[in-house]
Short mmCIF file of C-alpha atoms in Angstrom, two decimals:
data_model
loop_
_atom_site.label_atom_id
_atom_site.label_comp_id
_atom_site.label_asym_id
_atom_site.label_seq_id
_atom_site.Cartn_x
_atom_site.Cartn_y
_atom_site.Cartn_z
CA MET A 1 -29.46 1.77 20.97
CA THR A 2 -27.14 -0.42 23.02
CA PRO A 3 -26.69 -3.90 21.52
CA THR A 4 -27.29 -6.64 24.05
CA ASP A 5 -26.38 -9.76 22.09
CA LEU A 6 -22.63 -9.31 21.66
CA PRO A 7 -20.51 -11.17 20.83
CA ARG A 8 -22.00 -12.19 17.49
CA PHE A 9 -20.60 -14.82 15.16
CA GLU A 10 -21.71 -15.16 11.56
CA ILE A 11 -20.47 -17.62 8.96
CA ASP A 12 -20.97 -16.78 5.30
CA GLY A 13 -23.61 -14.20 6.17
CA ARG A 14 -25.74 -16.12 8.65
CA ARG A 15 -25.72 -16.48 12.40
CA ALA A 16 -23.36 -19.30 13.34
CA THR A 17 -24.54 -22.36 15.19
CA ALA A 18 -22.44 -24.39 17.60
CA GLU A 19 -21.92 -26.96 14.84
CA ASP A 20 -20.75 -24.22 12.44
CA LEU A 21 -18.04 -23.21 14.88
CA PHE A 22 -16.45 -26.67 14.94
CA GLY A 23 -14.49 -25.82 11.79
CA PRO A 24 -12.71 -22.67 13.05
CA ALA A 25 -12.32 -24.25 16.49
CA LEU A 26 -10.59 -27.38 15.23
CA ARG A 27 -8.78 -26.25 12.07
CA ALA A 28 -5.62 -24.21 12.59
CA TYR A 29 -5.11 -23.30 8.93
CA GLY A 30 -6.44 -19.95 7.85
CA HIS A 31 -5.93 -16.21 8.06
CA PHE A 32 -7.68 -13.18 9.49
CA THR A 33 -7.72 -9.45 10.02
CA ALA A 34 -8.84 -7.57 13.13
CA MET A 35 -10.29 -4.07 12.97
CA GLN A 36 -11.84 -1.49 15.23
CA VAL A 37 -15.11 -0.06 13.93
CA ARG A 38 -16.08 3.41 15.13
CA ALA A 39 -19.28 5.11 13.95
CA GLY A 40 -19.44 2.51 11.20
CA ARG A 41 -15.99 3.44 9.89
CA VAL A 42 -12.67 1.59 9.81
CA ARG A 43 -9.25 3.21 9.49
CA GLY A 44 -7.30 1.55 6.71
CA LEU A 45 -10.29 -0.44 5.46
CA ALA A 46 -8.76 -0.83 1.98
CA LEU A 47 -5.59 -2.18 3.59
CA HIS A 48 -7.60 -4.73 5.59
CA LEU A 49 -9.32 -5.92 2.42
CA ALA A 50 -6.02 -6.07 0.53
CA ARG A 51 -4.50 -8.10 3.39
CA LEU A 52 -7.32 -10.64 3.23
CA ASP A 53 -7.08 -10.90 -0.54
CA ALA A 54 -3.29 -11.37 -0.55
CA ALA A 55 -3.36 -13.93 2.26
CA ASN A 56 -6.13 -15.88 0.57
CA ARG A 57 -4.13 -16.04 -2.66
CA ASP A 58 -1.14 -17.28 -0.69
CA LEU A 59 -2.95 -19.87 1.43
CA PHE A 60 -5.76 -20.97 -0.89
CA GLY A 61 -4.73 -19.93 -4.39
CA ALA A 62 -7.63 -17.55 -5.04
CA GLY A 63 -8.48 -13.93 -4.37
CA LEU A 64 -11.11 -12.73 -1.92
CA ASP A 65 -13.74 -10.21 -3.03
CA GLY A 66 -13.48 -7.07 -0.89
CA GLU A 67 -17.11 -6.10 -1.49
CA LEU A 68 -18.20 -9.52 -0.28
CA ILE A 69 -16.21 -9.03 2.92
CA ARG A 70 -17.72 -5.58 3.48
CA ASP A 71 -21.19 -7.03 2.99
CA ARG A 72 -20.46 -9.82 5.49
CA VAL A 73 -19.22 -7.33 8.09
CA ARG A 74 -22.16 -4.96 7.58
CA HIS A 75 -24.57 -7.85 7.97
CA ALA A 76 -22.92 -9.00 11.20
CA LEU A 77 -22.94 -5.46 12.63
CA GLY A 78 -26.62 -5.07 11.82
CA ASP A 79 -28.44 -1.80 12.33
CA ASP A 80 -27.66 -1.50 16.03
CA VAL A 81 -23.86 -1.78 16.29
CA ARG A 82 -21.80 1.28 15.31
CA ASP A 83 -18.72 0.68 17.48
CA ALA A 84 -17.15 -2.76 17.72
CA SER A 85 -14.11 -4.97 17.51
CA VAL A 86 -14.48 -7.05 14.35
CA ARG A 87 -12.45 -10.08 13.33
CA VAL A 88 -12.79 -11.51 9.83
CA GLN A 89 -11.37 -15.03 9.68
CA VAL A 90 -11.06 -17.17 6.57
CA TYR A 91 -10.47 -20.91 6.78
CA ALA A 92 -10.84 -24.00 4.63
CA ALA A 93 -14.40 -25.27 4.48
CA GLY A 94 -13.17 -28.83 4.02
CA GLY A 95 -10.13 -30.63 2.75
CA GLY A 96 -9.70 -28.51 -0.39
CA ASP A 97 -9.26 -24.81 -1.09
CA ALA A 98 -12.91 -23.78 -0.75
CA THR A 99 -13.10 -21.18 2.00
CA THR A 100 -15.53 -20.02 4.63
CA VAL A 101 -15.70 -16.50 6.09
CA LEU A 102 -16.33 -16.07 9.80
CA VAL A 103 -17.14 -12.59 11.14
CA ALA A 104 -16.92 -12.08 14.90
CA VAL A 105 -18.38 -8.88 16.37
CA ARG A 106 -17.42 -8.02 19.92
CA PRO A 107 -17.52 -4.87 22.07
CA PRO A 108 -14.98 -2.19 21.06
CA LYS A 109 -11.58 -2.30 22.73
CA ALA A 110 -9.87 0.72 24.21
CA GLY A 111 -6.38 1.80 23.14
CA PRO A 112 -3.24 0.67 24.97
CA GLY A 113 -3.15 3.83 27.10
CA SER A 114 -0.05 3.94 29.30
CA ALA A 115 3.50 3.21 28.14
CA ARG A 116 4.28 -0.45 27.56
CA ARG A 117 6.77 -2.68 29.35
CA LEU A 118 8.29 -5.32 27.05
CA VAL A 119 10.43 -8.39 27.60
CA SER A 120 12.47 -9.95 24.79
CA VAL A 121 11.88 -13.62 23.93
CA PRO A 122 13.64 -15.98 21.48
CA TYR A 123 10.90 -16.40 18.92
CA GLN A 124 9.84 -15.44 15.39
CA ARG A 125 6.47 -16.17 13.84
CA SER A 126 6.33 -18.62 10.97
CA VAL A 127 5.26 -17.09 7.64
CA ALA A 128 5.43 -13.77 9.45
CA GLU A 129 4.07 -11.67 6.58
CA VAL A 130 0.68 -13.44 6.82
CA LYS A 131 -1.73 -12.75 9.67
CA HIS A 132 -2.47 -16.42 10.14
CA ILE A 133 -4.29 -18.29 12.87
CA GLY A 134 -2.90 -20.90 15.22
CA ASP A 135 0.50 -19.50 16.23
CA PHE A 136 1.12 -21.25 19.56
CA GLY A 137 4.50 -19.65 20.28
CA GLN A 138 3.21 -16.12 19.89
CA THR A 139 0.45 -16.69 22.45
CA TYR A 140 2.71 -18.70 24.74
CA TYR A 141 5.32 -15.96 25.04
CA GLN A 142 2.72 -13.23 25.38
CA ARG A 143 1.13 -15.02 28.34
CA LEU A 144 4.55 -15.72 29.83
CA ALA A 145 5.44 -12.03 29.54
CA ARG A 146 2.26 -10.94 31.26
CA ARG A 147 2.72 -13.40 34.09
CA GLY A 148 6.13 -11.79 34.61
CA GLY A 149 4.61 -8.32 34.97
CA HIS A 150 5.23 -7.11 31.41
CA ASP A 151 2.67 -5.91 28.89
CA ASP A 152 3.91 -7.85 25.88
CA ALA A 153 6.71 -9.99 24.48
CA LEU A 154 9.25 -8.63 21.98
CA LEU A 155 10.06 -11.32 19.41
CA VAL A 156 13.80 -11.65 18.77
CA ALA A 157 15.74 -13.88 16.34
CA ALA A 158 18.76 -15.97 17.30
CA ASP A 159 21.11 -13.21 16.09
CA GLY A 160 19.46 -10.65 18.37
CA THR A 161 17.47 -8.83 15.68
CA VAL A 162 14.04 -7.52 16.63
CA SER A 163 10.96 -8.18 14.50
CA GLU A 164 7.71 -7.27 16.30
CA THR A 165 5.90 -7.89 19.56
CA ALA A 166 3.44 -10.72 20.06
CA THR A 167 0.56 -8.31 19.39
CA ALA A 168 1.96 -5.22 17.65
CA ASN A 169 4.58 -3.68 15.42
CA ILE A 170 7.41 -1.81 17.11
CA GLY A 171 9.05 1.35 15.82
CA PHE A 172 11.99 3.41 17.02
CA PHE A 173 12.63 7.16 16.93
CA ASP A 174 15.93 8.18 15.36
CA GLY A 175 15.93 11.95 14.99
CA PRO A 176 13.03 12.88 12.69
CA THR A 177 12.86 9.34 11.32
CA VAL A 178 10.82 6.36 12.47
CA VAL A 179 12.79 3.12 12.10
CA TRP A 180 10.92 -0.14 11.54
CA PRO A 181 12.84 -3.44 11.81
CA THR A 182 13.75 -5.30 8.63
CA ALA A 183 13.37 -8.73 10.23
CA PRO A 184 10.45 -10.84 8.95
CA LEU A 185 7.26 -9.36 10.39
CA LEU A 186 3.62 -8.65 9.73
CA ALA A 187 3.20 -5.14 8.31
CA GLY A 188 0.25 -4.16 10.47
CA ILE A 189 -2.47 -1.85 9.24
CA THR A 190 -1.58 0.86 11.76
CA MET A 191 2.08 0.57 10.76
CA GLN A 192 1.14 0.96 7.10
CA LEU A 193 -0.98 4.02 7.87
CA LEU A 194 1.87 5.63 9.82
CA VAL A 195 4.30 4.95 6.97
CA ALA A 196 1.87 6.60 4.54
CA HIS A 197 0.74 9.54 6.68
CA GLY A 198 3.25 9.94 9.51
CA PRO A 199 6.86 11.13 9.70
CA VAL A 200 9.61 9.90 7.39
CA SER A 201 10.28 6.22 8.02
CA GLU A 202 12.73 3.56 6.93
CA ARG A 203 13.38 -0.15 7.45
CA ARG A 204 16.70 -1.31 8.85
CA PRO A 205 18.01 -4.04 11.18
CA VAL A 206 17.46 -3.35 14.87
CA ARG A 207 19.01 -5.45 17.62
CA VAL A 208 17.88 -5.68 21.22
CA ALA A 209 21.20 -4.15 22.25
CA ASP A 210 20.43 -1.11 20.05
CA ALA A 211 17.13 -0.24 21.71
CA ALA A 212 18.51 2.14 24.33
CA SER A 213 20.48 4.07 21.68
CA PHE A 214 17.29 5.36 20.07
CA GLU A 215 15.36 8.38 21.30
CA GLY A 216 12.45 6.15 22.19
CA ALA A 217 10.23 3.36 20.93
CA PHE A 218 6.54 2.74 20.46
CA VAL A 219 4.15 -0.08 19.61
CA ALA A 220 1.27 0.10 17.15
CA ASN A 221 -1.65 -2.18 16.33
CA SER A 222 -5.36 -1.93 15.53
CA ARG A 223 -6.12 -0.78 19.07
CA GLY A 224 -3.77 2.20 18.83
CA ILE A 225 -0.27 3.43 19.63
CA ALA A 226 1.71 3.67 22.87
CA ALA A 227 5.25 4.55 23.90
CA VAL A 228 7.56 1.83 25.26
CA SER A 229 8.92 2.56 28.72
CA HIS A 230 10.94 -0.57 29.54
CA LEU A 231 12.63 -3.47 27.78
CA ASP A 232 13.85 -6.42 29.83
CA GLY A 233 13.38 -4.38 32.99
CA VAL A 234 15.61 -1.53 31.77
CA ALA A 235 14.11 1.93 31.27
CA LEU A 236 14.25 3.22 27.70
CA PRO A 237 14.17 6.90 26.70
CA LEU A 238 10.49 7.69 27.07
CA ALA A 239 9.22 9.39 23.94
CA GLU A 240 5.63 10.04 25.03
CA ASP A 241 5.43 13.37 23.17
CA ARG A 242 6.63 11.73 19.95
CA ALA A 243 4.20 8.86 20.44
CA LYS A 244 1.42 11.38 21.13
CA GLY A 245 2.19 12.99 17.75
CA LEU A 246 1.78 9.62 16.06
CA ILE A 247 -1.49 9.07 17.91
CA GLU A 248 -2.78 12.43 16.71
CA THR A 249 -1.81 11.58 13.14
CA TYR A 250 -3.54 8.21 13.38
CA GLU A 251 -6.70 9.59 14.97
CA SER A 252 -6.93 12.32 12.31
CA LEU A 253 -7.65 9.58 9.77
CA THR A 254 -11.43 9.30 9.76
CA GLY A 255 -11.58 5.91 8.11
CA ASP A 256 -13.96 4.54 5.49
CA LEU A 257 -17.54 3.42 5.92
CA ILE A 258 -17.70 -0.32 6.15
#
């Protein structure tokens, strides 16, 4: 069956009304996770649930029941949606720490496909370890990058150290090792899965000026993995075969039933 009523928005287990959506539309304080559901399964589901729980403790001072979140997502998917892009967003229901859970179900998104072209920008996300809503600078620089013919913006601190892109983690190939930056960043679910199941990895400082000295770079987020071909208009060593190996590792993970 092909679902015909996507996107769907549910709040606390019921179909959202226009009035219900005023809260998430107007309040910029909250957190979320974004996942790709395929055949009712999610890669790194336990990591998504742990992310929501940790962020909720940080922002609202209380944990978030993983089984409740699974139930909310299953309800929003219904019996007819097996493949989808799902966003679970948690925000304050009012002025206190009581929270509301919004589940958005949209059509599935394809992977990044071809190698990515990045441009460095002088920006770092606030409270980078939390996947929070309302980061204006992140969206601003991403849009600016795309208007300039690039695929994404690479976020760089004042001292030239790299953290992440506006939409993904970035890793670098150094011999058999994958190097992830030590700058403040969000440890994405795909990044965590590659650390656990992929080649040997380590965290160390990476500067923009260092990028060309590596054997290649790649980006990774919930939509998949892709090699990086250019940074600031300069061609980088293209490690498509290495990136393909990471993709194969990632796709070999069947995921857990939601």
